Amino acid sequence: MSLNIIIEGNLSTSDAKSLHEQLSTGTHSSIDFEFKGTEYLPYIIVIDLLNIETKLQIVTSQKSLYLYLSNLGIKNDYINEHKLQKTNYVQKVKAIAIGGSAGSIDGLIKIVKDLRYTNISIFVTLHILPDKDSLLSSILNSTTDYNVIEATDNIQIKEHTIYIAPPNKHMIIKDNYIFLNDEEHVNFSRPSISLMYDSLAKEYTNSLLCILLCGYGKDGSSSMDILDKNGCEILLQNPDECEAKDMIVNATQASKTAQVLNLSNIQSYLELKLAPIEYYENEIKEFLQKVYDTYGYDYRNYELKSIKRRIEFVRLQVNANSLNKFKQMVLKDKNIFKELQSAFSINITEFFRNTEVFKKIYEDILPDLSHLKYLRVWCAGCSRGDEPYTVAILLKKAGLLANAQIYATDFNETIINEAINGIYPTSLYDSFKDNYDKCASDDTFEQYFDFSEKYFEVKKEIKEKILFFKHNLTTDASINEFNIIFCRNVLIYLDNDLKDRVFNLMDESLMKDGYLVLGESEAIPKTLTYLRIGNKKMKIYKK
Ligand SMILES: C[S@@+](CC[C@H](N)C(=O)[O-])C[C@H]1O[C@@H](n2cnc3c(N)ncnc32)[C@H](O)[C@@H]1O
């Protein structure tokens, strides 16, 4: 028997326990999980998912959970909830289909020549005589940056590419592949525009934009119903511009939604449709102010250029067709705000990142602090935990861990919860070990982990010495006084005012003779007269 489990939101400790019991006692042939709005999973459930022998089917709706599980090798399908609410948002175009007769080649060239270069795929079927070698792809190749190819059978669809149906073959698209066949003529045509349109309507639904140029007969026009039903956008060339009008006239009658435009208007329409939205600085600033007022997260002084790029990225993810629409969605829906928040924070990290820094800490800094009865360390902006675990391993090696407490904080709650689990996919082990060997090769890295077939996990005795919690460096107050503070690769995203605020916080939180460690491309301001330790690249400072 199969078991269906639907989880809404993040699991509480007690819910996780009962789920764990359910998973360990049942004898099911398969288990279907649906995680709705779940951003992270507690340790026991992750371990269950990694070890369960039963067939698993997992659907996630939050990007963070999708990535976390995928990185651990746990297969799951990500279904973006916002994309399902099609009625609210205009879909962006993912594919364009162009059909026409042989007389439409000039129109086709005009459209392709001025087409903005984006990541879409374009499919073209023109009625070209079967005995003619098609030169269409080489003609188009010389007019556009898109890669233009005459389609062959069973090829995977790529972005930035225009596919032309070859003479005398039907071109059909299914599951991201192109297939060609020699089957019967459809609407007296092979290749048939209708066969291409029908398959694309199913493949791309409302992310498809269809263009029908001049032509005889009813090929193409017989697909209008299926295109309409799938929410595809349809542009028909104005029949007044065509010598062969039948196809367009038939299509106009068959479609309830098609727009009839002159070729030049089709070009302008495409330009508008594929153009990225330009944001004015003031609009962005006003938006960030509203985000701050609504959620208390302060991105107002973040570097504008990278903020813009990230806003654009999430806007497209949730299919908001304007910044204004996107603003409303973010302010109304906390889940969309969270998507934006994870796009704003870059979480790249690794064990023993910049090995020479940790070598120096192990060889010179820890011995300097070894006389202290108690050692307090803060890793600020700790991401998924690699840095605090690295520090704990070094303290253990130096015999200082028993009398130490490590605070590890980040403003991203989801990443903190991933860090607490301390589970990593086996594929990362070798690179972590290489780093370790470069800075401390006198013993083995293995001793700090427990190993399983698919993953490795930080040992309990190391995990126990780290207190992970949420803390925002730009808005929250100091949490304690520390002997060492790591704040690496966090400040690079902040402007000078925010950096000043963070440095005040660090200064307030660092004990006399304590050490501050920054990222390779960061430096303390002149106002802090700390002593530099090690070489210029290390960014280790003593108060
Ligand atoms: C690039 S990672 C660096 C991780 C680790 N320190 C390292 O160097 O490997 C930057 C981390 O800083 C966090 N971060 C960014 N702004 C922050 C803020 N205002 N307060 C706390 N954490 C922040 C991000 O969420 C992210 O996890």
PDB file of C-alpha atoms in Angstrom, residues 348-363 366 379 382 384-398 406 424 428-449 456 458 462 466 486 488-489 517-520 538:
ATOM      1  CA  ILE A 348      28.485  30.155  -0.898  1.00  0.00           C
ATOM      2  CA  THR A 349      30.784  28.627   1.662  1.00  0.00           C
ATOM      3  CA  GLU A 350      33.055  25.616   2.286  1.00  0.00           C
ATOM      4  CA  PHE A 351      35.045  23.927   5.029  1.00  0.00           C
ATOM      5  CA  PHE A 352      38.438  25.607   5.615  1.00  0.00           C
ATOM      6  CA  ARG A 353      37.663  28.288   3.020  1.00  0.00           C
ATOM      7  CA  ASN A 354      40.926  30.167   2.280  1.00  0.00           C
ATOM      8  CA  THR A 355      43.039  27.495   3.948  1.00  0.00           C
ATOM      9  CA  GLU A 356      45.977  29.779   4.786  1.00  0.00           C
ATOM     10  CA  VAL A 357      43.741  31.812   7.113  1.00  0.00           C
ATOM     11  CA  PHE A 358      42.772  28.751   9.134  1.00  0.00           C
ATOM     12  CA  LYS A 359      46.365  27.513   9.109  1.00  0.00           C
ATOM     13  CA  LYS A 360      47.399  30.806  10.668  1.00  0.00           C
ATOM     14  CA  ILE A 361      44.574  30.608  13.207  1.00  0.00           C
ATOM     15  CA  TYR A 362      45.560  27.074  14.157  1.00  0.00           C
ATOM     16  CA  GLU A 363      49.281  27.775  14.357  1.00  0.00           C
ATOM     17  CA  LEU A 366      44.713  29.559  19.070  1.00  0.00           C
ATOM     18  CA  CYS A 379      30.713  33.192  13.295  1.00  0.00           C
ATOM     19  CA  CYS A 382      27.691  31.504   8.902  1.00  0.00           C
ATOM     20  CA  ARG A 384      25.055  26.428   6.031  1.00  0.00           C
ATOM     21  CA  GLY A 385      27.577  25.951   8.852  1.00  0.00           C
ATOM     22  CA  ASP A 386      30.847  25.054   7.112  1.00  0.00           C
ATOM     23  CA  GLU A 387      32.700  27.902   8.841  1.00  0.00           C
ATOM     24  CA  PRO A 388      31.615  27.263  12.467  1.00  0.00           C
ATOM     25  CA  TYR A 389      32.178  23.525  11.964  1.00  0.00           C
ATOM     26  CA  THR A 390      35.674  24.327  10.633  1.00  0.00           C
ATOM     27  CA  VAL A 391      36.379  26.454  13.706  1.00  0.00           C
ATOM     28  CA  ALA A 392      35.079  23.739  16.036  1.00  0.00           C
ATOM     29  CA  ILE A 393      37.331  21.155  14.364  1.00  0.00           C
ATOM     30  CA  LEU A 394      40.367  23.412  14.815  1.00  0.00           C
ATOM     31  CA  LEU A 395      39.489  24.066  18.458  1.00  0.00           C
ATOM     32  CA  LYS A 396      39.125  20.328  19.016  1.00  0.00           C
ATOM     33  CA  LYS A 397      42.503  19.713  17.406  1.00  0.00           C
ATOM     34  CA  ALA A 398      44.055  22.389  19.607  1.00  0.00           C
ATOM     35  CA  ILE A 406      30.734  28.903  19.318  1.00  0.00           C
ATOM     36  CA  TYR A 424      26.658  16.916   3.627  1.00  0.00           C
ATOM     37  CA  LEU A 428      31.698  17.288  -1.243  1.00  0.00           C
ATOM     38  CA  TYR A 429      33.962  15.280   1.016  1.00  0.00           C
ATOM     39  CA  ASP A 430      37.140  15.212  -1.095  1.00  0.00           C
ATOM     40  CA  SER A 431      37.309  18.972  -1.608  1.00  0.00           C
ATOM     41  CA  PHE A 432      36.732  19.632   2.115  1.00  0.00           C
ATOM     42  CA  LYS A 433      39.419  17.106   2.980  1.00  0.00           C
ATOM     43  CA  ASP A 434      41.866  18.704   0.503  1.00  0.00           C
ATOM     44  CA  ASN A 435      41.362  22.027   2.251  1.00  0.00           C
ATOM     45  CA  TYR A 436      41.845  20.457   5.657  1.00  0.00           C
ATOM     46  CA  ASP A 437      45.043  18.710   4.580  1.00  0.00           C
ATOM     47  CA  LYS A 438      46.475  22.024   3.392  1.00  0.00           C
ATOM     48  CA  CYS A 439      46.140  23.611   6.791  1.00  0.00           C
ATOM     49  CA  ALA A 440      46.433  20.701   9.216  1.00  0.00           C
ATOM     50  CA  SER A 441      47.859  17.560   7.694  1.00  0.00           C
ATOM     51  CA  ASP A 442      49.131  15.906  10.870  1.00  0.00           C
ATOM     52  CA  ASP A 443      46.004  13.869  11.500  1.00  0.00           C
ATOM     53  CA  THR A 444      42.914  12.649   9.711  1.00  0.00           C
ATOM     54  CA  PHE A 445      39.864  14.660   8.710  1.00  0.00           C
ATOM     55  CA  GLU A 446      37.641  11.544   8.884  1.00  0.00           C
ATOM     56  CA  GLN A 447      37.648  11.543  12.685  1.00  0.00           C
ATOM     57  CA  TYR A 448      35.292  14.537  12.833  1.00  0.00           C
ATOM     58  CA  PHE A 449      32.496  12.889  10.856  1.00  0.00           C
ATOM     59  CA  PHE A 456      28.545  12.293   5.875  1.00  0.00           C
ATOM     60  CA  VAL A 458      29.464  16.243  11.552  1.00  0.00           C
ATOM     61  CA  ILE A 462      31.324  18.937  17.449  1.00  0.00           C
ATOM     62  CA  ILE A 466      27.809  25.316  18.349  1.00  0.00           C
ATOM     63  CA  PHE A 486      34.522  35.633  12.092  1.00  0.00           C
ATOM     64  CA  ARG A 488      33.724  36.667   6.323  1.00  0.00           C
ATOM     65  CA  ASN A 489      32.248  37.352   2.915  1.00  0.00           C
ATOM     66  CA  VAL A 517      38.617  37.690  10.907  1.00  0.00           C
ATOM     67  CA  LEU A 518      37.165  39.096   7.673  1.00  0.00           C
ATOM     68  CA  GLY A 519      36.845  37.732   4.134  1.00  0.00           C
ATOM     69  CA  GLU A 520      39.658  38.003   1.605  1.00  0.00           C
ATOM     70  CA  MET A 538      44.532  37.024   5.504  1.00  0.00           C
TER      71      MET A 538
END
